[in-house]
Structure formats: structure tokens, C-alpha cells
């Protein structure tokens, strides 16, 4: 029987240019940072993973990587065990708060997740099978994504305007949506809110409804609103939104809103790990869970989360952070095997123009990505691009994502606290 | 990329000799029936599955088998879809009621489960990997089982006494336990109850506690008791049983008992599918779910059930029906990868002396089975034994398990209704 033990793991931080996308806690910095994992086995197979690039997380990835040498890539349960044992209660931070509180369990799962994906990629390459086949096989050939709209400045301060243009009111958002829908064919639209006072964002949603009468709409103010404001906006947008995402912080707050509005509430902020599910279910706080394999513990745990959702009559969609092609491939394989992942997934994909994977494997047709049929994740690392984005990481100086700090460097009085309306 | 499409499926009913084990609804017939599946791919690989052998189930297996030709063994999601589509709402029956009510969903899952196991076995054989590796890798090298004690007659009426002897009171049960613990090394004991009036079974449990002061004990009366009797017995055996299994029928009844007794209640009768979980959780009806891959939808769905249990703070153990080596191998692989399957599993294994798999792969040491490391399930079909047990099936005439009917053929006035104490 072949033994496929890990002989080395490379962890490479990279940075890619990111436009000034506004959100409830500030604005995206000029570079988004990620870590690329290359897990090499004694068979000479290399599996790819992608995760957060913050300093603290990088340190944890490297500590765990040393402990994984000698583990078989098929033994992801053992990988999980070593992650937890090595990190032994360490608690990380995401410095932006956009994915809710982080526990010790969540910290270990954030590390494990990316190694699990890399192990599955390596398994698939070794076996000549797509990752979807290792998870029960795709039940759909293509995975639909949504147009992820952001309020944004014309460019980063002090730099040239970027290719995307400004979007600071309803008109700008509709224009952005037209570009994105025309370019990618998306059939669902999400607006990142929590940037302007709620009335302005309601106006933008109404303008989107008028411009795109047939596309489902979502609004995500990232917990920027009080319960009272959330109820007011929720009632106003009843029948307009397919779901309202994280209007207000916490399970109790979400439950209070859920009782008073017609549409389901979605979350990637108050239910962010298995330990949050029981309370959310008993309090009926949310109707849709936005999964994210980067912090729910990888692809297989995300499949179990999907089964929890169908068991407790919860909807299931998928959250996105700024990411590269390895993550997009992983998200696509996962979504392809989950029968009840019926909402279009979120992705920041249109907001970047450089990557570490060779182009061509992940193209949008009618807003969807065809599930790659090649071995593993079906994407190939471009060594030159990896080196270039690593150099960019070294040069750019960003070591922790902190949207609030960056915005305050531009507007010293900026208040990034939530809820603030 | 290799294509591993199914080219043929053989469904072979078999019968193996079964002693007169007593339970709440009657007594085991002289032969237990099962179906053996052989799923053959165009690569020439054959994957094994094992499931119920009742006529109705056999018919459904064969109908679905025809629809699976051409499906890739890695696409178990598609296998599940075809099972549901082919059976389109058919509702089966188990004729004994020992695994709770059966829905259309459950009927399709019972069929799918065995095909999923056969596909996973075939995948593992093709890849040279044990099934456990396809599920994330074993987190334990050996899986502990429990001594499954039964009240029993000395032999089937009209036949010679069997090798096991009679066990019709506390003394007989303790003697049976000694044999089983000495022979197999079991470190947990379960008594199948619901046979005699509760006082006699409490006495048997107390005798077991005295004879085996260090072994966890369980009692399973298969819903033979009212709520009041269950509470009375539960209070009496507080601190003696690690769990009390299905004392009374239904989620509401179990919840009423759970509120009044100290030990957790376990079930394989009132929570038998994902659609039962939400109600059981909200009513706090059970503390332990007894999984069974034969009706929960196979090995991967059982992994998701395990995650549901850890998420909702439920214990997890495993249920057994009379089975052969293919099922024991599947149970062992599954249990090896589930971190929270910490209770010793149930098995009827010691009660049979013939099998369709070649001996040697599944031996008990200290009450546990070492997880097979060979490809797939790690067991080999013995063609001669399969033919012999199939001939036995043809000759024995048993076509549906019906413990009540058989017992009534011996004791015409027997009352198999539950609850009856």
C-alpha cells in the first residue's frame, strides 16, 4: 500500500493589490495578504492550501507545519489532532472583527482548515481524482456565485484612480452592479453595507431592485446597526431581500430582529463555529448560515455543517474574504458536493487582478464556475507569480489586516465601532 | 483520469443460523437474512456491501441496482440521488419495529447506505487505501465493542440445544456474560431487555454489576415500558447504568422519562433519521444517539451525525442488528474515524458461527477489533461461503424478519405489543 507521508510544508505569505473597498469597520488596505501552503509528500506530490496571511496566523501555521512532517495526507483526523495539540489553547485575532469572536477552538480550526484542503488536493493529485470526488462527487457541474458590490473610493489616497471607479451612492452601486453582472454573468447581488447611514443603503438596495428586477438581492451591514434600526430596515426591505446578513451583533440581537422581520437573517458573524449552533437554533436567531471552510474546519467539516443546516431547517450559503484561486477552487469543489448549498456563493474574485494560480482553470460563465475536473483542486501554482506576490508581501509592509487603522490613517476621527446606527 | 463506472451489481440474499434470542417483540428465527452487494466497476474492481435481506428491501435494492449502472463509484451523491428518484416515495417496513418508524426518506436511505459502503470499498480497493483513509483517517487503531447479552432459550424448539445454552434469569445472564467477556475480552456489557417483567431485568442488571463491578452496563428494553415504569426503573438503576436505551416509545415519552432519571437515555428507535433530530434536541428527549450506518445513510452521513452529536452535546454510540463481516468491517472503519464515538459499539457478532467473508480479518482482542489496514473494507468475500449461505437462504424459507410471528408460532397467545409493562 502506498504511504503518502508529508516530508515538507512550505508556508509563503503573499500580497495582492486590493481596491479601497469600504465596510463597517473601515476600508481595505492597498494590499490584501494571504498565505499559500505547499504540502509535499514522499511520493513527490504537492498539495495546495490558502488561508489568512496575518502575522499571528502565519506563526501558528509554521509551528503546526513542523509537527505535520511524517503524517499521511489521508489522515486529516490526525492533522486536526496535531493542530489542536500544537496550538494548545492559543487564541488568535482577526484584527477586523468581521468574522465574529475567535475562540481557541476556532484558532486551531483556522490552521487545520488550510492543511486539510492541501491534504485533499494532494490526495486528489495522487489518485488522479478531483477533490469533489473525494467528498462524494459533485451533484452540480457548475457553482453559482453572486456579484459582491462594495461602496468604494475612486482609488487609494495618493494613488491613481483604480480600474473600478468610485461607488459612493445608489447610482454608483448600480453602475458597479451593471459592470459586474455584464462581465461575469452573476445572477444574484450582494451589497456590502454598514458604510453609510441606513437610509442611503436602503436607497441603494431599492435602486438595485429597480435596475435588476429579477435578481435576488442581499445586504450585509456587518452588525453596524442596533436591533431597533435592524428591525426598521428589515421591515422596509421585506419582499426585497432574499436575506439580510448580520444586521446587528450577537445571537440575542439577531434573535430579537428575526422575530420582527419577514426575511431570513443570514450570518457569518454570530454563528462562526459548531459551538455557536445550539444556542442559535434554540433562540431561532438565524435562518441562513454563511459557511466558510477557512474557519469551519475545512471541506469535510463544512459538509457536516451543511447536514446540520438541512437537519435544523436552516439555509446555507457561503461567506468570502479577499482570496486567491486556491481558495476559489476549494470553495467550488465544496459547493459542488453539498446538495443544500442552493444560494449563490459570495466571492471577492472580481476585485483582484493578480493570482498565484495559472489562469484558465476558474472562469465565470453565467455567474458560475464549472467544477474543475482535473486532479485535486484542479489549479496549478504559478511559481513566478508566487515569487512575485511574495516579494510584494515583503515590500508592502502589511502584516495584519486592519481596515479601521488604515481608514483612520486617512480620516483620523473615523469611528469604526459597531453597532453605530 | 481513470473512470470507474459501475458495470454490474449483484444482490445476493443469504441466511445464517441464528440462536433463539429473545426481545420485546418475540424471538429471533432460526435464520437471520441479509443481502450481500457486489458492485463491479469497469476497472474490474468489486466493492462489497451488506444490508437487510427482507423481500421488500431486496426488491428495492434490485430496482435501484439497475439504475446505478454507468455511475462512477466516486459519485455517491449521484448514487443517493438515483436511489431517491428510483424509489420515489416508496415506504418500506422492517416487520419488527425495533428500529422505529420508517419513512420514505428512511426507506431510500436504507437502500443507499449499502451501495455507499460498496462504493467506498471499491474506491479503497482501486486506490489501495483502507476505507478509513477515505473518511479522514482512523483516529484510533482499534474499535471497542460491547458484550451484547440476550435472554435466550436453550435452542430453537424442535432442534438440539445450541452451543450458547439457555439464559432465562439473572444467573443465566451472568453466566452468558462471563463466557462472552472471557472469550472476546469485552469491556462493556449490554443486556437486551423488554423480555421479562422489569423487576427480573433489574435483578439481572444488579447481578451483572456485582459480577463485573468495573464494566459499564446498559439495558435496552426496546420501548417495552410505560413512562411511569421507565422512570421507576431508571431511578432504581441510577448510578448503575451508563445509559438506559429506549425504555419507552416516542420522543415525547422519552423526554418525560429523561426529565426524571439521572442517567442519559439512548435511542435507536425514536431518533432514526435526520428528520427526528430537531424535535429530540428541543425536547431534550435523549442523551445518546445510537447510530447505524445501515439506515442513517452510510458512512459519510454517519460522520455528519457524529458532528451533530458533538454540536448538540449528545453522546454517540452504535446500534447493531444481526450482521455478517462486511457490516462489521464497515462499522469498524466508521467508528475508527469518528473522534466522539467513545462508547463501545453494539454487535451481534458472537451469536453467529458462519459468514460470507474469509476469516481472520476481524478478530477481537480485549473486546476491540483492530481497524483493517488492507484496501477498502479489508475483508474478502468467500465465494463458496456466499454460495452456501445463499443456498441456506433459499432452503430456510425466511423472507421477512418477524420475531413476533415466529414466537407466536410457538406460543400462540404471545403478546408482542409495546409498551406492555
PDB file of N, CA, C and O in Angstrom, chain A residues 101-163:
ATOM      1  N   UNK A 101     -16.317  36.640  17.010  1.00  0.00           N
ATOM      2  CA  UNK A 101     -15.303  36.349  18.019  1.00  0.00           C
ATOM      3  C   UNK A 101     -14.526  35.080  17.664  1.00  0.00           C
ATOM      4  O   UNK A 101     -15.070  34.164  17.050  1.00  0.00           O
ATOM      5  N   UNK A 102     -13.274  35.015  18.034  1.00  0.00           N
ATOM      6  CA  UNK A 102     -12.428  33.854  17.742  1.00  0.00           C
ATOM      7  C   UNK A 102     -12.044  33.180  19.046  1.00  0.00           C
ATOM      8  O   UNK A 102     -11.490  33.802  19.938  1.00  0.00           O
ATOM      9  N   UNK A 103     -12.343  31.886  19.133  1.00  0.00           N
ATOM     10  CA  UNK A 103     -12.017  31.101  20.319  1.00  0.00           C
ATOM     11  C   UNK A 103     -10.743  30.290  20.074  1.00  0.00           C
ATOM     12  O   UNK A 103     -10.197  30.289  18.962  1.00  0.00           O
ATOM     13  N   UNK A 104     -10.300  29.578  21.101  1.00  0.00           N
ATOM     14  CA  UNK A 104      -9.144  28.691  20.929  1.00  0.00           C
ATOM     15  C   UNK A 104      -9.479  27.592  19.918  1.00  0.00           C
ATOM     16  O   UNK A 104      -8.659  27.253  19.056  1.00  0.00           O
ATOM     17  N   UNK A 105     -10.692  27.061  20.019  1.00  0.00           N
ATOM     18  CA  UNK A 105     -11.104  26.042  19.049  1.00  0.00           C
ATOM     19  C   UNK A 105     -11.079  26.614  17.641  1.00  0.00           C
ATOM     20  O   UNK A 105     -10.565  25.992  16.700  1.00  0.00           O
ATOM     21  N   UNK A 106     -11.631  27.806  17.493  1.00  0.00           N
ATOM     22  CA  UNK A 106     -11.667  28.444  16.179  1.00  0.00           C
ATOM     23  C   UNK A 106     -10.274  28.741  15.656  1.00  0.00           C
ATOM     24  O   UNK A 106     -10.007  28.627  14.453  1.00  0.00           O
ATOM     25  N   UNK A 107      -9.379  29.102  16.544  1.00  0.00           N
ATOM     26  CA  UNK A 107      -8.000  29.396  16.137  1.00  0.00           C
ATOM     27  C   UNK A 107      -7.345  28.138  15.560  1.00  0.00           C
ATOM     28  O   UNK A 107      -6.697  28.191  14.501  1.00  0.00           O
ATOM     29  N   UNK A 108      -7.520  27.020  16.243  1.00  0.00           N
ATOM     30  CA  UNK A 108      -6.939  25.769  15.746  1.00  0.00           C
ATOM     31  C   UNK A 108      -7.607  25.343  14.435  1.00  0.00           C
ATOM     32  O   UNK A 108      -6.937  24.860  13.513  1.00  0.00           O
ATOM     33  N   UNK A 109      -8.923  25.534  14.338  1.00  0.00           N
ATOM     34  CA  UNK A 109      -9.625  25.141  13.105  1.00  0.00           C
ATOM     35  C   UNK A 109      -9.177  25.989  11.919  1.00  0.00           C
ATOM     36  O   UNK A 109      -9.102  25.507  10.789  1.00  0.00           O
ATOM     37  N   UNK A 110      -8.892  27.293  12.164  1.00  0.00           N
ATOM     38  CA  UNK A 110      -8.396  28.157  11.083  1.00  0.00           C
ATOM     39  C   UNK A 110      -7.083  27.616  10.514  1.00  0.00           C
ATOM     40  O   UNK A 110      -6.807  27.762   9.322  1.00  0.00           O
ATOM     41  N   UNK A 111      -6.271  27.060  11.388  1.00  0.00           N
ATOM     42  CA  UNK A 111      -4.996  26.496  10.935  1.00  0.00           C
ATOM     43  C   UNK A 111      -5.255  25.150  10.239  1.00  0.00           C
ATOM     44  O   UNK A 111      -4.790  24.907   9.118  1.00  0.00           O
ATOM     45  N   UNK A 112      -6.036  24.306  10.893  1.00  0.00           N
ATOM     46  CA  UNK A 112      -6.312  22.985  10.339  1.00  0.00           C
ATOM     47  C   UNK A 112      -6.945  23.074   8.949  1.00  0.00           C
ATOM     48  O   UNK A 112      -6.596  22.317   8.032  1.00  0.00           O
ATOM     49  N   UNK A 113      -7.895  23.996   8.806  1.00  0.00           N
ATOM     50  CA  UNK A 113      -8.668  24.085   7.566  1.00  0.00           C
ATOM     51  C   UNK A 113      -7.780  24.105   6.333  1.00  0.00           C
ATOM     52  O   UNK A 113      -8.027  23.394   5.350  1.00  0.00           O
ATOM     53  N   UNK A 114      -6.761  24.946   6.380  1.00  0.00           N
ATOM     54  CA  UNK A 114      -5.939  25.104   5.182  1.00  0.00           C
ATOM     55  C   UNK A 114      -5.071  23.872   4.943  1.00  0.00           C
ATOM     56  O   UNK A 114      -4.805  23.505   3.791  1.00  0.00           O
ATOM     57  N   UNK A 115      -4.660  23.221   6.020  1.00  0.00           N
ATOM     58  CA  UNK A 115      -3.900  21.976   5.835  1.00  0.00           C
ATOM     59  C   UNK A 115      -4.811  20.870   5.301  1.00  0.00           C
ATOM     60  O   UNK A 115      -4.386  20.047   4.493  1.00  0.00           O
ATOM     61  N   UNK A 116      -6.053  20.861   5.763  1.00  0.00           N
ATOM     62  CA  UNK A 116      -6.985  19.840   5.253  1.00  0.00           C
ATOM     63  C   UNK A 116      -7.150  19.993   3.746  1.00  0.00           C
ATOM     64  O   UNK A 116      -7.118  19.014   2.992  1.00  0.00           O
ATOM     65  N   UNK A 117      -7.361  21.228   3.301  1.00  0.00           N
ATOM     66  CA  UNK A 117      -7.528  21.461   1.861  1.00  0.00           C
ATOM     67  C   UNK A 117      -6.277  21.005   1.109  1.00  0.00           C
ATOM     68  O   UNK A 117      -6.365  20.333   0.074  1.00  0.00           O
ATOM     69  N   UNK A 118      -5.104  21.341   1.634  1.00  0.00           N
ATOM     70  CA  UNK A 118      -3.863  20.944   0.965  1.00  0.00           C
ATOM     71  C   UNK A 118      -3.722  19.417   0.927  1.00  0.00           C
ATOM     72  O   UNK A 118      -3.273  18.854  -0.084  1.00  0.00           O
ATOM     73  N   UNK A 119      -4.124  18.756   2.012  1.00  0.00           N
ATOM     74  CA  UNK A 119      -4.065  17.286   2.024  1.00  0.00           C
ATOM     75  C   UNK A 119      -5.038  16.692   1.008  1.00  0.00           C
ATOM     76  O   UNK A 119      -4.716  15.718   0.318  1.00  0.00           O
ATOM     77  N   UNK A 120      -6.234  17.264   0.910  1.00  0.00           N
ATOM     78  CA  UNK A 120      -7.203  16.761  -0.066  1.00  0.00           C
ATOM     79  C   UNK A 120      -6.709  17.008  -1.491  1.00  0.00           C
ATOM     80  O   UNK A 120      -6.877  16.166  -2.381  1.00  0.00           O
ATOM     81  N   UNK A 121      -6.102  18.182  -1.709  1.00  0.00           N
ATOM     82  CA  UNK A 121      -5.539  18.457  -3.038  1.00  0.00           C
ATOM     83  C   UNK A 121      -4.468  17.419  -3.368  1.00  0.00           C
ATOM     84  O   UNK A 121      -4.440  16.850  -4.469  1.00  0.00           O
ATOM     85  N   UNK A 122      -3.604  17.145  -2.393  1.00  0.00           N
ATOM     86  CA  UNK A 122      -2.540  16.153  -2.613  1.00  0.00           C
ATOM     87  C   UNK A 122      -3.133  14.766  -2.850  1.00  0.00           C
ATOM     88  O   UNK A 122      -2.688  14.027  -3.748  1.00  0.00           O
ATOM     89  N   UNK A 123      -4.148  14.397  -2.077  1.00  0.00           N
ATOM     90  CA  UNK A 123      -4.808  13.096  -2.284  1.00  0.00           C
ATOM     91  C   UNK A 123      -5.341  12.987  -3.715  1.00  0.00           C
ATOM     92  O   UNK A 123      -5.144  11.989  -4.403  1.00  0.00           O
ATOM     93  N   UNK A 124      -6.032  14.038  -4.129  1.00  0.00           N
ATOM     94  CA  UNK A 124      -6.624  14.028  -5.461  1.00  0.00           C
ATOM     95  C   UNK A 124      -5.571  13.925  -6.552  1.00  0.00           C
ATOM     96  O   UNK A 124      -5.734  13.204  -7.555  1.00  0.00           O
ATOM     97  N   UNK A 125      -4.453  14.645  -6.377  1.00  0.00           N
ATOM     98  CA  UNK A 125      -3.373  14.579  -7.372  1.00  0.00           C
ATOM     99  C   UNK A 125      -2.765  13.182  -7.406  1.00  0.00           C
ATOM    100  O   UNK A 125      -2.475  12.641  -8.486  1.00  0.00           O
ATOM    101  N   UNK A 126      -2.589  12.623  -6.223  1.00  0.00           N
ATOM    102  CA  UNK A 126      -2.007  11.277  -6.160  1.00  0.00           C
ATOM    103  C   UNK A 126      -2.917  10.251  -6.833  1.00  0.00           C
ATOM    104  O   UNK A 126      -2.453   9.339  -7.517  1.00  0.00           O
ATOM    105  N   UNK A 127      -4.223  10.417  -6.640  1.00  0.00           N
ATOM    106  CA  UNK A 127      -5.185   9.428  -7.124  1.00  0.00           C
ATOM    107  C   UNK A 127      -5.709   9.750  -8.510  1.00  0.00           C
ATOM    108  O   UNK A 127      -6.434   8.941  -9.105  1.00  0.00           O
ATOM    109  N   UNK A 128      -5.372  10.928  -9.025  1.00  0.00           N
ATOM    110  CA  UNK A 128      -5.909  11.313 -10.324  1.00  0.00           C
ATOM    111  C   UNK A 128      -7.397  11.614 -10.279  1.00  0.00           C
ATOM    112  O   UNK A 128      -8.128  11.371 -11.248  1.00  0.00           O
ATOM    113  N   UNK A 129      -7.842  12.171  -9.172  1.00  0.00           N
ATOM    114  CA  UNK A 129      -9.271  12.430  -8.968  1.00  0.00           C
ATOM    115  C   UNK A 129      -9.483  13.867  -8.487  1.00  0.00           C
ATOM    116  O   UNK A 129      -8.706  14.355  -7.671  1.00  0.00           O
ATOM    117  N   UNK A 130     -10.538  14.532  -8.952  1.00  0.00           N
ATOM    118  CA  UNK A 130     -10.829  15.863  -8.411  1.00  0.00           C
ATOM    119  C   UNK A 130     -11.221  15.779  -6.933  1.00  0.00           C
ATOM    120  O   UNK A 130     -11.749  14.751  -6.485  1.00  0.00           O
ATOM    121  N   UNK A 131     -10.964  16.850  -6.206  1.00  0.00           N
ATOM    122  CA  UNK A 131     -11.306  16.880  -4.781  1.00  0.00           C
ATOM    123  C   UNK A 131     -12.788  16.587  -4.572  1.00  0.00           C
ATOM    124  O   UNK A 131     -13.164  15.911  -3.617  1.00  0.00           O
ATOM    125  N   UNK A 132     -13.630  17.058  -5.480  1.00  0.00           N
ATOM    126  CA  UNK A 132     -15.069  16.785  -5.318  1.00  0.00           C
ATOM    127  C   UNK A 132     -15.333  15.283  -5.221  1.00  0.00           C
ATOM    128  O   UNK A 132     -16.210  14.859  -4.465  1.00  0.00           O
ATOM    129  N   UNK A 133     -14.575  14.483  -5.954  1.00  0.00           N
ATOM    130  CA  UNK A 133     -14.767  13.021  -5.900  1.00  0.00           C
ATOM    131  C   UNK A 133     -14.391  12.447  -4.537  1.00  0.00           C
ATOM    132  O   UNK A 133     -14.881  11.385  -4.147  1.00  0.00           O
ATOM    133  N   UNK A 134     -13.501  13.129  -3.827  1.00  0.00           N
ATOM    134  CA  UNK A 134     -13.097  12.641  -2.510  1.00  0.00           C
ATOM    135  C   UNK A 134     -14.128  12.984  -1.446  1.00  0.00           C
ATOM    136  O   UNK A 134     -14.032  12.548  -0.302  1.00  0.00           O
ATOM    137  N   UNK A 135     -15.095  13.796  -1.845  1.00  0.00           N
ATOM    138  CA  UNK A 135     -16.123  14.264  -0.909  1.00  0.00           C
ATOM    139  C   UNK A 135     -17.500  13.715  -1.271  1.00  0.00           C
ATOM    140  O   UNK A 135     -18.512  14.197  -0.781  1.00  0.00           O
ATOM    141  N   UNK A 136     -17.548  12.716  -2.138  1.00  0.00           N
ATOM    142  CA  UNK A 136     -18.834  12.130  -2.520  1.00  0.00           C
ATOM    143  C   UNK A 136     -19.274  12.474  -3.930  1.00  0.00           C
ATOM    144  O   UNK A 136     -20.322  12.010  -4.379  1.00  0.00           O
ATOM    145  N   UNK A 137     -18.486  13.294  -4.622  1.00  0.00           N
ATOM    146  CA  UNK A 137     -18.812  13.590  -6.017  1.00  0.00           C
ATOM    147  C   UNK A 137     -19.732  14.787  -6.160  1.00  0.00           C
ATOM    148  O   UNK A 137     -20.628  15.025  -5.351  1.00  0.00           O
ATOM    149  N   UNK A 138     -19.483  15.558  -7.213  1.00  0.00           N
ATOM    150  CA  UNK A 138     -20.282  16.762  -7.477  1.00  0.00           C
ATOM    151  C   UNK A 138     -21.727  16.390  -7.760  1.00  0.00           C
ATOM    152  O   UNK A 138     -22.002  15.435  -8.478  1.00  0.00           O
ATOM    153  N   UNK A 139     -22.649  17.137  -7.188  1.00  0.00           N
ATOM    154  CA  UNK A 139     -24.068  16.978  -7.540  1.00  0.00           C
ATOM    155  C   UNK A 139     -24.522  18.109  -8.456  1.00  0.00           C
ATOM    156  O   UNK A 139     -25.684  18.175  -8.828  1.00  0.00           O
ATOM    157  N   UNK A 140     -23.603  19.020  -8.786  1.00  0.00           N
ATOM    158  CA  UNK A 140     -23.872  20.035  -9.811  1.00  0.00           C
ATOM    159  C   UNK A 140     -22.562  20.278 -10.570  1.00  0.00           C
ATOM    160  O   UNK A 140     -21.475  20.185 -10.010  1.00  0.00           O
ATOM    161  N   UNK A 141     -22.681  20.574 -11.874  1.00  0.00           N
ATOM    162  CA  UNK A 141     -21.484  20.750 -12.703  1.00  0.00           C
ATOM    163  C   UNK A 141     -20.855  22.120 -12.530  1.00  0.00           C
ATOM    164  O   UNK A 141     -19.663  22.298 -12.776  1.00  0.00           O
ATOM    165  N   UNK A 142     -21.680  23.109 -12.163  1.00  0.00           N
ATOM    166  CA  UNK A 142     -21.165  24.468 -12.017  1.00  0.00           C
ATOM    167  C   UNK A 142     -21.742  25.072 -10.747  1.00  0.00           C
ATOM    168  O   UNK A 142     -22.849  24.721 -10.329  1.00  0.00           O
ATOM    169  N   UNK A 143     -20.969  25.947 -10.141  1.00  0.00           N
ATOM    170  CA  UNK A 143     -21.351  26.536  -8.858  1.00  0.00           C
ATOM    171  C   UNK A 143     -21.610  28.033  -9.050  1.00  0.00           C
ATOM    172  O   UNK A 143     -20.712  28.766  -9.477  1.00  0.00           O
ATOM    173  N   UNK A 144     -22.816  28.503  -8.734  1.00  0.00           N
ATOM    174  CA  UNK A 144     -23.133  29.919  -8.931  1.00  0.00           C
ATOM    175  C   UNK A 144     -22.575  30.800  -7.813  1.00  0.00           C
ATOM    176  O   UNK A 144     -22.633  30.439  -6.640  1.00  0.00           O
ATOM    177  N   UNK A 145     -22.044  31.929  -8.211  1.00  0.00           N
ATOM    178  CA  UNK A 145     -21.566  32.946  -7.264  1.00  0.00           C
ATOM    179  C   UNK A 145     -22.415  34.204  -7.428  1.00  0.00           C
ATOM    180  O   UNK A 145     -23.152  34.350  -8.406  1.00  0.00           O
ATOM    181  N   UNK A 146     -22.292  35.110  -6.447  1.00  0.00           N
ATOM    182  CA  UNK A 146     -23.048  36.363  -6.506  1.00  0.00           C
ATOM    183  C   UNK A 146     -22.120  37.536  -6.820  1.00  0.00           C
ATOM    184  O   UNK A 146     -20.914  37.469  -6.576  1.00  0.00           O
ATOM    185  N   UNK A 147     -22.711  38.587  -7.344  1.00  0.00           N
ATOM    186  CA  UNK A 147     -21.975  39.852  -7.542  1.00  0.00           C
ATOM    187  C   UNK A 147     -21.846  40.512  -6.174  1.00  0.00           C
ATOM    188  O   UNK A 147     -22.853  40.791  -5.526  1.00  0.00           O
ATOM    189  N   UNK A 148     -20.616  40.738  -5.747  1.00  0.00           N
ATOM    190  CA  UNK A 148     -20.373  41.253  -4.398  1.00  0.00           C
ATOM    191  C   UNK A 148     -20.015  42.737  -4.527  1.00  0.00           C
ATOM    192  O   UNK A 148     -18.868  43.080  -4.809  1.00  0.00           O
ATOM    193  N   UNK A 149     -21.003  43.583  -4.312  1.00  0.00           N
ATOM    194  CA  UNK A 149     -20.825  45.029  -4.508  1.00  0.00           C
ATOM    195  C   UNK A 149     -20.285  45.697  -3.244  1.00  0.00           C
ATOM    196  O   UNK A 149     -20.668  45.327  -2.134  1.00  0.00           O
ATOM    197  N   UNK A 150     -19.452  46.683  -3.462  1.00  0.00           N
ATOM    198  CA  UNK A 150     -18.899  47.462  -2.353  1.00  0.00           C
ATOM    199  C   UNK A 150     -19.007  48.956  -2.654  1.00  0.00           C
ATOM    200  O   UNK A 150     -18.689  49.394  -3.772  1.00  0.00           O
ATOM    201  N   UNK A 151     -19.367  49.715  -1.652  1.00  0.00           N
ATOM    202  CA  UNK A 151     -19.065  51.141  -1.725  1.00  0.00           C
ATOM    203  C   UNK A 151     -17.554  51.267  -1.794  1.00  0.00           C
ATOM    204  O   UNK A 151     -16.843  50.523  -1.119  1.00  0.00           O
ATOM    205  N   UNK A 152     -17.072  52.182  -2.613  1.00  0.00           N
ATOM    206  CA  UNK A 152     -15.608  52.339  -2.683  1.00  0.00           C
ATOM    207  C   UNK A 152     -15.208  53.725  -3.140  1.00  0.00           C
ATOM    208  O   UNK A 152     -15.987  54.446  -3.776  1.00  0.00           O
ATOM    209  N   UNK A 153     -14.006  54.060  -2.786  1.00  0.00           N
ATOM    210  CA  UNK A 153     -13.418  55.296  -3.295  1.00  0.00           C
ATOM    211  C   UNK A 153     -12.919  55.062  -4.721  1.00  0.00           C
ATOM    212  O   UNK A 153     -12.797  53.915  -5.163  1.00  0.00           O
ATOM    213  N   UNK A 154     -12.585  56.163  -5.395  1.00  0.00           N
ATOM    214  CA  UNK A 154     -12.088  56.036  -6.772  1.00  0.00           C
ATOM    215  C   UNK A 154     -10.731  55.345  -6.805  1.00  0.00           C
ATOM    216  O   UNK A 154     -10.379  54.675  -7.776  1.00  0.00           O
ATOM    217  N   UNK A 155      -9.974  55.521  -5.756  1.00  0.00           N
ATOM    218  CA  UNK A 155      -8.669  54.867  -5.670  1.00  0.00           C
ATOM    219  C   UNK A 155      -8.129  55.058  -4.270  1.00  0.00           C
ATOM    220  O   UNK A 155      -8.729  55.781  -3.457  1.00  0.00           O
ATOM    221  N   UNK A 156      -7.033  54.374  -3.972  1.00  0.00           N
ATOM    222  CA  UNK A 156      -6.412  54.595  -2.667  1.00  0.00           C
ATOM    223  C   UNK A 156      -5.852  56.014  -2.624  1.00  0.00           C
ATOM    224  O   UNK A 156      -5.313  56.497  -3.624  1.00  0.00           O
ATOM    225  N   UNK A 157      -5.976  56.710  -1.487  1.00  0.00           N
ATOM    226  CA  UNK A 157      -5.462  58.080  -1.378  1.00  0.00           C
ATOM    227  C   UNK A 157      -3.985  58.152  -1.778  1.00  0.00           C
ATOM    228  O   UNK A 157      -3.192  57.289  -1.372  1.00  0.00           O
ATOM    229  N   UNK A 158      -3.665  59.106  -2.614  1.00  0.00           N
ATOM    230  CA  UNK A 158      -2.276  59.285  -3.049  1.00  0.00           C
ATOM    231  C   UNK A 158      -1.921  58.444  -4.252  1.00  0.00           C
ATOM    232  O   UNK A 158      -0.823  58.570  -4.801  1.00  0.00           O
ATOM    233  N   UNK A 159      -2.840  57.540  -4.681  1.00  0.00           N
ATOM    234  CA  UNK A 159      -2.568  56.709  -5.861  1.00  0.00           C
ATOM    235  C   UNK A 159      -3.490  57.132  -7.000  1.00  0.00           C
ATOM    236  O   UNK A 159      -4.448  57.886  -6.796  1.00  0.00           O
ATOM    237  N   UNK A 160      -3.213  56.627  -8.168  1.00  0.00           N
ATOM    238  CA  UNK A 160      -4.096  56.857  -9.315  1.00  0.00           C
ATOM    239  C   UNK A 160      -5.464  56.206  -9.039  1.00  0.00           C
ATOM    240  O   UNK A 160      -5.529  55.205  -8.327  1.00  0.00           O
ATOM    241  N   UNK A 161      -6.528  56.718  -9.629  1.00  0.00           N
ATOM    242  CA  UNK A 161      -7.811  56.011  -9.554  1.00  0.00           C
ATOM    243  C   UNK A 161      -7.653  54.594 -10.113  1.00  0.00           C
ATOM    244  O   UNK A 161      -6.891  54.384 -11.058  1.00  0.00           O
ATOM    245  N   UNK A 162      -8.352  53.628  -9.498  1.00  0.00           N
ATOM    246  CA  UNK A 162      -8.227  52.249  -9.980  1.00  0.00           C
ATOM    247  C   UNK A 162      -9.205  51.973 -11.115  1.00  0.00           C
ATOM    248  O   UNK A 162      -9.979  52.829 -11.526  1.00  0.00           O
ATOM    249  N   UNK A 163      -9.142  50.775 -11.637  1.00  0.00           N
ATOM    250  CA  UNK A 163      -9.956  50.398 -12.800  1.00  0.00           C
ATOM    251  C   UNK A 163     -11.458  50.337 -12.504  1.00  0.00           C
ATOM    252  O   UNK A 163     -12.256  50.272 -13.426  1.00  0.00           O
TER     253      UNK A 163
END
